[in-house]
XYZ file of C-alpha atoms in Angstrom:
765
model
C 1.891 -8.525 -52.831
C -0.754 -11.039 -53.334
C -4.325 -11.043 -51.694
C -5.356 -13.518 -49.592
C -7.098 -13.954 -45.997
C -3.989 -13.009 -44.229
C -3.900 -9.681 -46.652
C -5.694 -6.240 -45.285
C -5.384 -2.285 -46.195
C -4.129 -0.033 -43.414
C -6.782 2.474 -42.426
C -6.828 5.037 -39.481
C -8.444 4.273 -36.194
C -9.687 7.807 -35.092
C -10.220 9.424 -31.587
C -7.969 6.228 -29.949
C -5.821 7.278 -26.863
C -2.182 6.639 -26.163
C -3.564 4.158 -23.481
C -4.904 1.731 -26.810
C -2.305 2.763 -29.280
C -1.016 -0.334 -30.285
C -4.054 -2.323 -30.796
C -4.845 -3.642 -34.254
C -8.467 -3.407 -34.918
C -10.044 -6.573 -37.059
C -13.419 -7.893 -37.575
C -14.416 -10.726 -35.458
C -14.372 -13.323 -38.881
C -10.863 -12.048 -39.814
C -9.458 -12.442 -36.193
C -11.254 -15.982 -36.226
C -9.457 -17.260 -39.465
C -6.186 -15.663 -38.143
C -6.350 -17.992 -34.904
C -6.092 -14.499 -33.161
C -7.740 -14.272 -29.527
C -9.047 -10.574 -28.453
C -6.937 -8.790 -26.572
C -4.185 -11.820 -25.896
C -2.388 -12.212 -28.971
C 0.265 -10.611 -30.512
C -0.195 -10.161 -34.369
C 2.593 -9.544 -36.805
C 1.776 -7.083 -39.080
C 4.635 -7.300 -42.461
C 4.640 -4.558 -45.182
C 6.927 -4.258 -48.233
C 9.170 -1.938 -46.370
C 8.450 -2.740 -42.614
C 7.200 -5.035 -39.897
C 5.230 -4.025 -36.987
C 3.610 -5.570 -34.060
C -0.059 -5.026 -32.311
C -2.770 -6.599 -29.855
C -5.264 -8.398 -31.886
C -8.312 -6.376 -30.926
C -12.213 -7.215 -31.980
C -13.231 -4.118 -34.272
C -16.521 -2.223 -33.035
C -17.885 -0.986 -36.227
C -18.229 -2.323 -39.503
C -14.988 -3.332 -41.263
C -16.391 -4.555 -44.662
C -16.455 -8.059 -45.953
C -14.895 -7.476 -49.627
C -11.426 -9.177 -49.702
C -10.084 -6.970 -51.787
C -10.672 -3.813 -49.352
C -10.520 -5.690 -46.386
C -9.210 -3.300 -43.845
C -6.888 -3.438 -40.663
C -7.290 -0.221 -38.655
C -4.170 1.030 -36.953
C -3.690 4.472 -34.588
C -1.944 6.805 -36.173
C 1.257 6.607 -33.273
C 1.699 2.685 -34.467
C 1.362 3.666 -37.880
C 3.903 6.369 -37.247
C 6.124 4.448 -34.713
C 6.641 1.457 -37.274
C 6.340 3.488 -40.738
C 3.111 2.199 -41.965
C 1.424 4.526 -44.107
C -2.861 4.522 -44.963
C -3.700 2.415 -47.688
C -0.703 0.499 -47.760
C -1.031 -3.669 -48.184
C -0.120 -5.649 -45.428
C 0.062 -9.160 -44.407
C -1.076 -10.104 -40.461
C 0.073 -13.261 -38.674
C -0.335 -14.454 -35.411
C 3.251 -13.663 -33.413
C 4.539 -16.407 -30.652
C 6.055 -12.820 -29.025
C 4.358 -11.233 -26.038
C 4.844 -7.758 -24.346
C 8.217 -7.316 -22.557
C 8.334 -5.128 -19.117
C 10.897 -2.504 -19.930
C 13.507 -1.549 -17.385
C 14.536 1.865 -18.915
C 13.013 4.169 -21.335
C 15.158 6.583 -23.346
C 13.224 9.194 -24.580
C 13.917 12.133 -27.058
C 12.392 15.553 -26.869
C 11.073 15.863 -29.928
C 8.593 19.143 -29.117
C 8.348 21.610 -32.336
C 9.586 25.182 -31.537
C 5.863 26.596 -31.656
C 5.273 25.009 -28.818
C 8.464 25.867 -26.680
C 7.670 28.255 -24.237
C 10.206 30.429 -21.958
C 8.448 30.442 -19.113
C 8.680 26.490 -19.342
C 10.504 25.953 -15.175
C 8.629 22.980 -14.730
C 10.703 20.025 -13.857
C 8.434 17.290 -13.626
C 8.036 16.218 -17.039
C 10.172 12.914 -16.537
C 7.432 12.005 -14.245
C 4.604 13.303 -16.206
C 6.156 11.201 -19.103
C 6.491 8.008 -16.706
C 2.862 8.269 -15.642
C 1.444 8.168 -19.062
C 3.944 5.220 -20.561
C 2.423 3.200 -17.253
C -1.078 3.456 -18.890
C -0.152 2.397 -22.021
C -1.175 -1.459 -22.521
C 1.820 -1.420 -24.957
C 4.348 0.902 -26.338
C 7.029 0.593 -29.243
C 10.332 2.317 -30.129
C 9.746 4.822 -32.425
C 6.350 6.032 -30.984
C 5.571 9.738 -30.491
C 3.138 11.070 -27.777
C 2.073 14.428 -26.147
C 2.668 15.490 -22.430
C 0.254 18.021 -21.697
C 0.549 20.533 -18.340
C -1.321 23.200 -19.605
C -2.929 24.514 -22.647
C 0.417 26.753 -23.530
C 2.934 23.847 -21.455
C 3.483 20.897 -23.452
C 5.962 18.570 -24.988
C 5.986 16.221 -27.657
C 8.630 12.881 -26.732
C 9.954 10.096 -29.128
C 10.654 6.765 -27.422
C 14.187 6.311 -28.676
C 15.134 3.346 -27.147
C 13.774 0.681 -24.915
C 16.045 -2.139 -22.879
C 14.130 -5.052 -21.247
C 14.951 -8.693 -20.247
C 15.452 -10.791 -23.423
C 15.259 -7.684 -25.783
C 18.212 -5.405 -25.037
C 18.018 -3.402 -28.230
C 14.344 -2.185 -27.983
C 12.580 -4.320 -30.622
C 9.115 -5.392 -29.982
C 6.217 -4.442 -27.778
C 6.594 -3.109 -24.025
C 5.075 -2.164 -20.967
C 6.053 -0.259 -17.931
C 6.245 -2.002 -14.159
C 7.430 -0.422 -11.015
C 10.826 -0.992 -11.451
C 10.726 0.779 -14.984
C 12.570 3.621 -15.403
C 12.197 6.647 -17.844
C 14.874 9.148 -18.808
C 15.335 11.787 -21.246
C 18.646 12.008 -23.659
C 19.988 15.452 -24.654
C 20.524 14.444 -28.201
C 17.952 14.728 -30.824
C 15.907 11.821 -31.978
C 17.243 9.847 -34.550
C 15.261 9.585 -38.120
C 13.991 5.982 -37.995
C 13.892 2.873 -35.257
C 15.396 -0.118 -36.039
C 12.830 -3.033 -36.309
C 14.524 -6.971 -36.287
C 12.046 -9.487 -35.576
C 10.387 -10.318 -32.281
C 11.762 -13.002 -30.539
C 10.297 -15.313 -27.745
C 9.782 -13.634 -24.520
C 11.931 -14.218 -21.344
C 10.566 -17.487 -19.925
C 10.064 -16.880 -16.071
C 9.768 -14.145 -13.781
C 12.959 -11.836 -13.262
C 13.980 -11.354 -9.623
C 16.361 -8.658 -10.258
C 12.825 -6.348 -12.094
C 11.321 -7.352 -8.852
C 12.350 -5.398 -6.026
C 11.534 -6.720 -2.370
C 9.810 -9.819 -3.573
C 12.819 -11.659 -4.748
C 11.769 -14.926 -2.143
C 8.230 -14.608 -3.373
C 9.524 -14.762 -6.683
C 12.116 -17.563 -6.548
C 8.966 -19.651 -4.636
C 6.376 -18.842 -7.957
C 9.101 -19.489 -10.253
C 9.814 -23.230 -8.808
C 5.672 -23.955 -8.585
C 5.805 -23.155 -12.314
C 8.747 -24.991 -13.210
C 7.619 -27.697 -11.628
C 4.249 -28.124 -13.342
C 5.061 -26.833 -16.763
C 8.307 -27.824 -17.309
C 8.447 -31.014 -14.978
C 5.195 -32.589 -14.965
C 6.013 -34.508 -18.529
C 8.983 -36.018 -17.085
C 7.667 -36.686 -13.645
C 9.230 -40.652 -13.028
C 5.541 -40.951 -11.025
C 2.244 -39.882 -12.231
C 1.132 -40.726 -9.059
C 3.115 -38.962 -6.945
C 2.902 -35.727 -9.080
C -0.681 -36.198 -8.788
C -0.722 -36.273 -5.285
C 1.298 -33.114 -4.800
C -0.284 -29.546 -4.184
C 0.551 -27.882 -7.364
C -1.958 -24.548 -7.793
C -0.840 -21.245 -5.842
C -2.599 -18.872 -4.671
C -1.227 -15.427 -3.602
C -2.573 -13.045 -1.157
C -2.043 -9.841 0.655
C -2.929 -6.432 1.099
C -3.542 -3.996 -1.367
C -0.281 -2.469 -3.145
C 1.747 -5.591 -2.136
C 2.266 -6.790 -5.589
C -0.127 -9.097 -6.412
C -1.965 -8.234 -9.810
C 1.785 -6.902 -10.892
C 2.747 -10.574 -10.408
C -0.470 -11.936 -12.193
C 0.213 -9.154 -15.281
C 4.294 -10.180 -15.519
C 3.331 -13.862 -15.653
C 0.417 -13.207 -18.197
C 3.022 -10.987 -20.523
C 6.484 -12.666 -19.960
C 6.005 -16.347 -19.291
C 6.445 -18.005 -22.544
C 6.089 -20.271 -24.366
C 3.434 -21.387 -21.910
C -0.241 -19.842 -23.235
C -1.488 -17.526 -20.427
C -5.453 -17.673 -19.968
C -7.302 -14.925 -17.761
C -10.548 -15.288 -16.006
C -11.442 -11.861 -14.678
C -14.633 -10.991 -12.872
C -15.911 -8.590 -15.268
C -16.258 -11.671 -17.864
C -18.648 -13.034 -15.500
C -22.093 -11.444 -15.424
C -24.185 -14.354 -14.286
C -23.520 -17.540 -12.603
C -24.253 -19.259 -15.752
C -22.019 -17.453 -17.447
C -19.280 -17.894 -15.112
C -19.602 -21.782 -15.154
C -19.720 -21.885 -18.842
C -16.232 -19.696 -18.958
C -14.543 -22.014 -16.334
C -15.700 -25.044 -18.614
C -14.145 -23.114 -21.912
C -10.980 -22.074 -20.313
C -9.899 -25.063 -18.464
C -10.483 -27.327 -21.701
C -8.489 -24.235 -23.597
C -5.684 -24.559 -20.991
C -5.834 -28.472 -21.307
C -5.570 -28.627 -24.802
C -2.670 -25.566 -24.939
C -0.617 -27.056 -22.136
C 1.747 -26.072 -20.896
C -0.423 -23.408 -20.184
C -1.212 -21.090 -17.114
C -4.765 -19.745 -15.439
C -4.412 -16.500 -13.850
C -7.785 -15.504 -11.849
C -6.671 -11.790 -9.954
C -9.484 -11.015 -7.514
C -10.505 -14.570 -6.654
C -12.693 -13.154 -3.932
C -14.777 -11.149 -6.817
C -14.584 -14.196 -9.185
C -15.995 -16.746 -6.801
C -17.662 -15.087 -4.036
C -17.678 -17.089 -0.668
C -21.060 -16.987 -0.272
C -21.261 -18.380 -3.610
C -21.212 -22.170 -2.878
C -22.720 -22.905 -6.683
C -19.532 -21.147 -8.380
C -17.527 -22.320 -5.971
C -18.207 -26.082 -6.647
C -17.904 -25.403 -10.278
C -14.549 -24.196 -10.017
C -13.297 -26.672 -7.605
C -14.409 -29.426 -10.155
C -12.388 -28.036 -13.353
C -9.223 -29.031 -11.064
C -10.137 -32.446 -11.401
C -9.765 -31.836 -15.150
C -5.964 -30.604 -14.956
C -4.867 -33.583 -12.405
C -1.535 -34.401 -13.376
C -1.495 -31.833 -16.102
C 0.907 -29.329 -17.212
C -1.755 -26.591 -16.654
C -0.750 -24.191 -13.657
C -3.653 -21.833 -12.091
C -2.736 -19.000 -9.965
C -5.144 -16.943 -8.192
C -4.820 -13.796 -5.891
C -6.685 -12.108 -3.111
C -6.219 -9.767 -0.327
C -6.842 -12.649 2.549
C -7.234 -16.545 2.350
C -10.576 -15.567 4.671
C -12.210 -14.035 1.904
C -12.962 -17.129 -0.186
C -14.191 -20.496 0.414
C -11.791 -23.224 2.682
C -12.447 -25.787 0.162
C -10.422 -23.885 -2.716
C -7.568 -24.114 -0.066
C -7.506 -27.723 -0.351
C -4.476 -29.864 -1.335
C -6.143 -30.626 -4.709
C -7.288 -26.925 -5.525
C -4.905 -24.247 -4.245
C -2.492 -25.935 -1.915
C -0.079 -23.550 -2.080
C -0.127 -20.199 -0.613
C 2.336 -17.434 -0.610
C 2.237 -14.296 1.344
C 2.926 -10.983 -0.216
C 4.092 -9.115 3.218
C 3.984 -5.426 3.487
C 7.559 -4.914 2.441
C 10.126 -4.863 5.546
C 12.730 -2.602 5.605
C 15.229 -4.643 3.623
C 12.155 -5.049 0.842
C 11.330 -1.187 0.979
C 15.324 -0.998 0.112
C 15.081 -3.041 -3.042
C 11.967 -1.547 -4.132
C 13.451 2.054 -3.743
C 16.672 1.247 -5.391
C 14.754 -0.135 -8.233
C 13.220 3.011 -8.857
C 15.933 5.404 -8.228
C 18.849 3.354 -8.994
C 20.655 6.195 -9.962
C 20.340 7.881 -6.736
C 22.598 7.964 -3.720
C 22.739 4.857 -1.763
C 22.340 7.399 1.367
C 18.861 8.562 0.203
C 17.850 5.417 -0.230
C 18.409 3.905 2.940
C 16.977 7.271 4.566
C 13.825 6.618 2.762
C 13.815 3.214 3.379
C 13.878 3.716 7.010
C 11.271 6.268 7.581
C 8.157 4.334 5.401
C 7.440 1.642 7.873
C 3.806 -0.048 6.617
C 4.342 1.512 3.182
C 3.504 -0.952 -0.027
C 5.315 -1.314 -2.697
C 2.736 0.629 -4.610
C 2.799 3.203 -1.874
C 6.846 3.738 -2.564
C 5.889 4.144 -6.491
C 3.138 7.019 -5.055
C 5.735 8.523 -2.858
C 8.471 8.618 -5.501
C 6.525 10.146 -8.231
C 5.274 12.681 -5.581
C 9.147 13.460 -4.557
C 9.638 14.385 -8.917
C 6.914 16.538 -8.660
C 8.297 18.626 -5.740
C 10.287 21.418 -7.736
C 6.926 21.555 -9.729
C 4.501 22.141 -6.580
C 6.695 22.901 -3.548
C 8.683 25.931 -2.496
C 10.735 27.384 0.345
C 7.959 29.173 1.010
C 5.195 26.505 2.031
C 7.714 24.066 3.454
C 7.156 24.964 6.757
C 4.350 21.939 6.980
C 6.703 19.488 5.414
C 8.083 16.191 7.341
C 11.549 17.271 8.989
C 13.979 14.534 7.553
C 17.104 16.707 7.692
C 19.152 13.735 9.211
C 19.384 10.033 8.462
C 17.244 6.696 9.643
C 17.502 6.115 12.961
C 18.510 2.339 14.389
C 15.705 1.145 15.685
C 12.607 3.775 14.974
C 9.955 3.312 12.271
C 7.608 5.960 10.914
C 3.926 6.967 12.084
C 0.693 7.655 10.267
C 0.177 10.844 12.219
C -3.181 13.069 11.858
C -4.162 13.481 8.300
C -0.932 13.913 7.367
C 1.815 11.396 7.729
C 4.104 13.607 9.838
C 7.233 11.848 10.973
C 10.508 13.405 12.524
C 13.715 11.641 11.090
C 15.999 13.188 13.599
C 17.301 11.083 16.289
C 20.207 11.056 19.058
C 21.710 7.883 17.266
C 21.157 8.748 13.465
C 24.096 9.500 11.418
C 23.575 12.526 9.060
C 23.026 12.118 5.711
C 25.557 13.836 3.493
C 23.263 16.610 2.328
C 25.708 17.702 -0.323
C 25.678 14.691 -2.246
C 21.886 14.515 -2.284
C 21.592 18.127 -3.790
C 19.273 18.437 -6.602
C 22.224 20.386 -8.997
C 24.609 17.386 -8.207
C 25.510 15.364 -11.590
C 24.335 12.323 -10.325
C 21.326 12.874 -8.176
C 17.284 13.894 -9.441
C 15.829 14.219 -6.040
C 16.612 15.863 -2.591
C 15.806 15.201 1.235
C 13.454 17.804 0.664
C 11.456 16.432 -2.129
C 10.401 13.354 0.291
C 9.680 15.748 3.283
C 7.161 17.178 0.511
C 6.002 13.570 -0.949
C 5.672 12.510 2.852
C 3.060 14.652 3.563
C 1.208 13.755 0.385
C 1.159 10.082 0.825
C 0.477 7.816 3.729
C 0.556 3.887 3.829
C -2.665 2.433 2.605
C -1.606 -0.586 4.368
C -2.742 0.261 7.494
C -5.815 2.414 6.589
C -8.470 -0.171 6.806
C -7.017 -1.087 10.626
C -6.875 2.718 12.126
C -9.211 3.730 14.474
C -7.474 7.055 14.655
C -3.788 8.390 13.654
C -2.174 9.745 16.169
C -1.112 13.175 16.100
C -0.789 14.218 19.598
C 2.313 14.824 21.717
C 3.354 15.390 25.149
C 3.029 19.123 25.268
C -0.890 18.539 24.312
C -1.659 16.599 27.233
C -1.379 19.042 30.717
C 1.225 17.668 33.440
C 1.970 14.917 31.639
C 5.897 15.046 32.466
C 5.796 12.112 35.017
C 3.982 9.807 32.659
C 7.015 10.797 30.358
C 9.376 9.624 32.145
C 8.238 6.285 33.123
C 7.798 5.742 29.171
C 10.944 7.151 28.469
C 12.566 4.101 31.360
C 10.329 1.520 29.317
C 10.026 2.318 25.837
C 12.801 4.626 25.215
C 15.549 2.700 26.674
C 15.261 -0.035 24.516
C 14.628 1.868 21.404
C 18.044 3.703 22.089
C 20.089 0.821 23.588
C 19.100 -2.490 21.987
C 23.138 -3.321 22.405
C 22.506 -2.983 26.294
C 19.857 -5.138 25.885
C 21.525 -7.680 24.335
C 24.667 -7.631 26.445
C 22.469 -7.960 29.201
C 19.976 -10.660 27.417
C 17.047 -8.468 28.048
C 13.925 -8.300 26.242
C 11.756 -5.079 26.056
C 8.206 -5.323 27.578
C 5.338 -6.638 25.500
C 2.530 -5.102 27.397
C 1.702 -2.066 29.196
C -1.287 -1.503 31.161
C -2.503 2.174 31.597
C -5.182 2.275 34.207
C -6.926 5.103 36.089
C -10.188 6.826 36.506
C -12.065 7.767 33.835
C -11.119 11.312 31.771
C -7.509 11.361 32.600
C -6.351 11.034 29.090
C -5.527 7.589 28.873
C -5.986 7.378 25.217
C -4.323 10.494 24.644
C -1.205 9.028 26.684
C -0.910 6.169 24.078
C -1.252 8.366 21.335
C 1.444 10.267 22.378
C 3.877 7.577 22.847
C 3.276 6.229 19.066
C 3.830 9.782 18.310
C 6.981 10.889 20.392
C 9.074 7.366 19.683
C 7.917 7.306 15.776
C 6.028 4.227 15.957
C 2.959 3.000 13.584
C -0.714 2.700 15.820
C -3.178 0.768 15.678
C -6.110 1.331 18.150
C -9.118 -0.522 18.744
C -11.714 -0.789 21.361
C -12.088 -3.889 23.104
C -15.921 -3.957 22.538
C -15.290 -3.781 18.836
C -13.532 -7.110 18.871
C -16.730 -8.814 20.500
C -18.627 -10.351 17.504
C -22.194 -12.230 17.992
C -20.348 -14.792 15.307
C -18.736 -17.874 16.363
C -15.120 -17.338 15.735
C -15.294 -14.228 13.914
C -13.830 -12.487 17.185
C -11.138 -14.612 17.642
C -10.040 -14.308 13.942
C -10.349 -10.214 14.348
C -7.584 -10.708 16.727
C -5.344 -12.846 15.029
C -5.570 -10.617 12.007
C -4.915 -7.532 14.410
C -1.547 -8.829 15.372
C -0.514 -10.367 11.896
C -0.839 -6.684 10.844
C 0.911 -5.140 13.741
C 3.827 -7.813 13.178
C 4.231 -6.478 9.481
C 3.599 -2.960 10.090
C 6.514 -3.285 12.733
C 7.905 -1.390 14.728
C 3.992 -0.936 15.313
C 1.644 -0.103 18.638
C -1.329 -2.046 19.149
C -3.828 -0.293 21.661
C -6.907 -1.637 23.368
C -8.805 0.859 24.671
C -11.555 -0.757 27.415
C -9.408 -3.967 27.422
C -11.642 -4.706 30.227
C -14.504 -5.502 27.661
C -12.633 -8.852 26.376
C -9.961 -9.167 29.481
C -12.398 -9.645 32.599
C -11.876 -12.745 34.699
C -12.797 -15.657 32.694
C -15.334 -16.874 35.912
C -17.085 -13.437 35.912
C -19.075 -13.680 33.000
C -20.096 -16.200 29.794
C -18.006 -17.888 27.741
C -18.012 -15.906 24.756
C -15.006 -13.622 26.123
C -13.410 -17.006 26.916
C -11.979 -17.848 23.713
C -11.725 -13.873 23.151
C -9.090 -13.752 26.328
C -7.697 -16.987 25.519
C -6.636 -15.728 21.743
C -5.409 -12.608 23.068
C -3.054 -14.615 25.666
C -1.505 -16.701 22.992
C -1.042 -13.942 20.587
C 1.153 -11.967 23.266
C 2.500 -15.063 24.519
C 4.411 -15.129 20.829
C 3.712 -18.080 19.013
C 5.219 -16.065 16.086
C 7.854 -13.098 17.129
C 6.347 -9.953 18.610
C 9.563 -8.372 17.624
C 9.341 -4.794 17.771
C 5.168 -4.867 18.561
C 4.248 -3.145 21.843
C 0.937 -3.456 23.118
C -0.603 -1.007 24.939
C -4.088 -1.230 26.831
C -6.037 0.973 28.846
C -8.579 0.126 31.521
C -11.012 1.995 34.572
C -11.469 -1.102 36.234
C -8.125 -2.906 36.728
C -9.454 -5.580 39.390
C -11.649 -6.818 36.896
C -8.882 -8.246 34.555
C -8.328 -11.723 34.494
C -4.639 -12.312 36.646
C -3.401 -14.164 33.541
C -3.382 -10.852 31.117
C -1.337 -9.478 34.280
C 1.814 -12.110 34.021
C 5.248 -11.806 33.400
C 5.568 -11.237 29.496
C 2.127 -10.041 29.264
C 0.837 -6.791 30.895
C 3.560 -6.313 33.201
C 4.416 -2.942 33.176
C 1.657 -0.798 34.918
C 1.574 3.090 34.697
C -1.273 4.733 36.608
C -2.684 7.868 34.732
C -4.719 9.542 37.835
C -5.996 12.435 38.808
C -4.301 15.604 37.631
C -2.105 17.752 40.397
C -2.069 21.107 41.080
C 0.939 21.756 38.608
C -1.274 19.819 36.169
C -4.437 21.090 36.738
C -3.027 24.678 35.614
C -1.605 23.132 32.598
C -4.802 21.932 31.594
C -6.887 25.507 32.434
C -3.994 27.194 30.419
C -4.626 25.200 27.434
C -8.075 25.033 27.425
C -8.694 28.856 28.024
C -5.660 30.370 25.507
C -7.731 31.455 23.578
C -9.662 33.886 25.595
C -7.006 34.676 28.060
C -6.076 37.569 26.056
C -9.144 39.352 25.961
C -9.331 42.870 27.316
C -10.637 42.918 30.793
C -10.514 39.083 31.362
C -9.590 39.017 35.108
C -9.478 34.810 35.352
C -7.246 33.707 37.829
C -5.701 30.212 36.711
C -3.941 29.529 39.918
C -7.382 29.973 42.079
C -9.091 27.987 39.329
C -6.299 25.146 39.657
C -6.938 25.071 43.603
C -10.931 25.052 42.805
C -10.868 22.182 40.301
C -8.924 19.511 42.907
C -10.004 16.138 42.428
C -11.324 16.594 39.123
C -10.162 14.700 35.994
C -8.696 16.421 33.258
C -11.703 15.833 30.771
C -14.003 17.443 33.781
C -11.707 20.282 33.900
C -11.947 20.871 29.975
C -15.629 20.760 30.367
C -15.823 23.185 33.032
C -13.945 25.696 30.823
C -16.231 24.735 27.992
C -19.290 25.606 29.362
C -17.616 28.637 31.306
C -16.457 29.602 27.573
C -20.065 28.565 26.615
C -21.848 31.535 28.496
C -19.351 34.446 27.148
C -20.059 33.148 24.135
C -23.995 33.839 24.130
C -23.437 37.054 25.662
C -21.179 38.027 22.600
C -24.165 37.096 20.210
C -26.346 39.085 22.534
C -24.323 42.286 22.252
C -23.830 42.045 26.179
C -20.314 42.249 28.046
C -18.705 39.077 27.070
C -15.548 39.023 29.211
C -14.686 35.910 30.968
C -15.574 35.714 34.719
C -15.497 34.343 37.767
C -19.363 33.799 37.923
C -19.027 31.871 34.720
C -16.850 29.421 36.158
C -19.265 29.228 39.341
C -22.004 28.231 37.118
C -19.609 25.654 35.210
C -18.918 24.439 38.499
C -22.280 23.795 39.491
C -22.826 22.016 36.169
C -20.104 19.847 36.054
C -19.784 17.518 38.485
C -17.034 15.264 40.204
C -17.095 11.705 38.919
C -14.193 10.219 40.745
C -15.129 8.981 44.343
C -13.102 8.522 47.056
C -13.862 4.325 46.659
C -12.639 4.586 43.115
C -9.682 5.590 44.223
C -8.985 3.470 46.785
C -9.688 0.847 44.365
C -6.659 2.018 42.040
C -4.582 2.131 45.304
C -5.652 -1.893 45.944
C -4.899 -2.697 42.280
C -1.059 -1.086 42.715
C -0.273 -2.421 46.180
C -1.060 -5.761 44.504
C 1.776 -5.174 42.136
């Protein structure tokens, strides 16, 4: 082999991990001479008997300048995969190929005999291998890697075959995505992999590989095609120039924005992709210089794509200089075949000038997946599982993003390793299939959901058994996983997560019955509501004296009917900045619609819903925005608004009109039965102590006209006195004297005038 500028000698790269196993380390001078861009371009390595591929990478150590000894450093993983030997001479050239999204990876167990452990009963090797490959920047057929759980428990796997769009035979470099499946074959590993040359990658995003985002991907493909392929054939340059062209993706964390940008950067060829990342922009001056370079390079390389993931971090909203500099760059590429794609969590997080038609004139929202989208996402991950299991999981994961679902499946795959019958008591009960209308609730610190419903169709558990020839996962595995994974899309807006049941609220039977009529009937009999052309109520007002469990009632409703729950205090929505409160309310309703079925609970709604002539103008716009949202300029499907107040008489009449808070439920002082139940629940930890002579019936009579919170406070004071005696070694038995002292310390807070006011409100209807 003749030695020239493209000839190198292979040297080992020690200490490299699996994540960067296919980086081709070259000196900066060699990268420049070969026209290779660090971290972006794929280079072809050609030896006398084999050919390989890798990602061009700038070496961090001294590589030497002697042409006869010009080194290229490869990891042992890459050398083994492609059959290169240390010291052999190879030529390196730039390849037009790119990494390809793997759809299916077949592994062979290549564990040495001396590693094998008779005690190995771990069934999660497939999931662990999937996690390791997912962290790989690139991998190839022929690669071997180790998976270790403990020092004495490890396996070695060999990548036997990889399938991907445009590369069904597994040739080239690949990467993992959310739709990638990993299987472990039963046969022995083959001797050598096949290595035909790598061709061009799939030209556009493949919708079949991206579950739950088909419409968004199709729209994105149309915009890319219009700019990259048709701009040069446009009959009128002026009309094309006037069209909005560049696109911004927005949506919650985990909905797939970065995944789409990554997929475009790695699969959209022959268009060259330029990436701007916030880590490259240490100063404003450097950022402006990089903007100039990237946009100039993209213009010269058209058709080309520029991606800006996390645009709000690249150009912070408050940095006017950077925003102006980026906006100016769009003038350069007007009417060109350069497509700019950005991603942000919210359009409110960037300067509004970036959303003009001349900049990012097209926005595509990646919503929290609805049930159809969740089914599609789960199906891409569990393509070999029974449809009954896929449907059941999708029904019970309201509010889960694609990333959440992936974590859920991963945790479910670990179930045989981490779960056992002995600790399954706290798992989510998913013994039945999905109800027709119910969603899931994020309860407490666990995502505890009942999958049982009167209308539920039983899943054939035999078809989901882990021993089945077609099933790997079971209902029990997802019961385990749902205790570990909660919907991150709602985490930022939860004031608290309900873990309250009716049994936690003393004397709540009558209120529960009212909610069964108001909420339960529409959920259980939607067909009847459709027949009678009736719509379920949108808003329910809970009113009554303070301390009577209005907030707990709202939480119990969410838990009972298996609904997502968003709770805010009205005062928290009032901002000193003009327009911020209104934006907060609109965002609140938008999130609720995406997380439906969902409850929005406004505690202390009187702070934003007082009569509009009763105060200043600050609350006026807030109330108007709330009314507009409840009137449903956008559909309020499966969104229920609950509100609580101690002062119903101050509410604006507009809030109480039909279609808004037209159902009023009085949560009043507890009656004698409820008071006894509250006392029993508050004192159950001490009532069984020897010598306790407390008469609950007598206390229930004595606490007439006290609120539930005041009764709990009385019990607390009485127990506190008993505790003090226990600490000092005296007789700590709870007695009547403790309660008499408690009555002297806890005063009644509800007056006759207040009760008369509630009666007057009820009389007005």
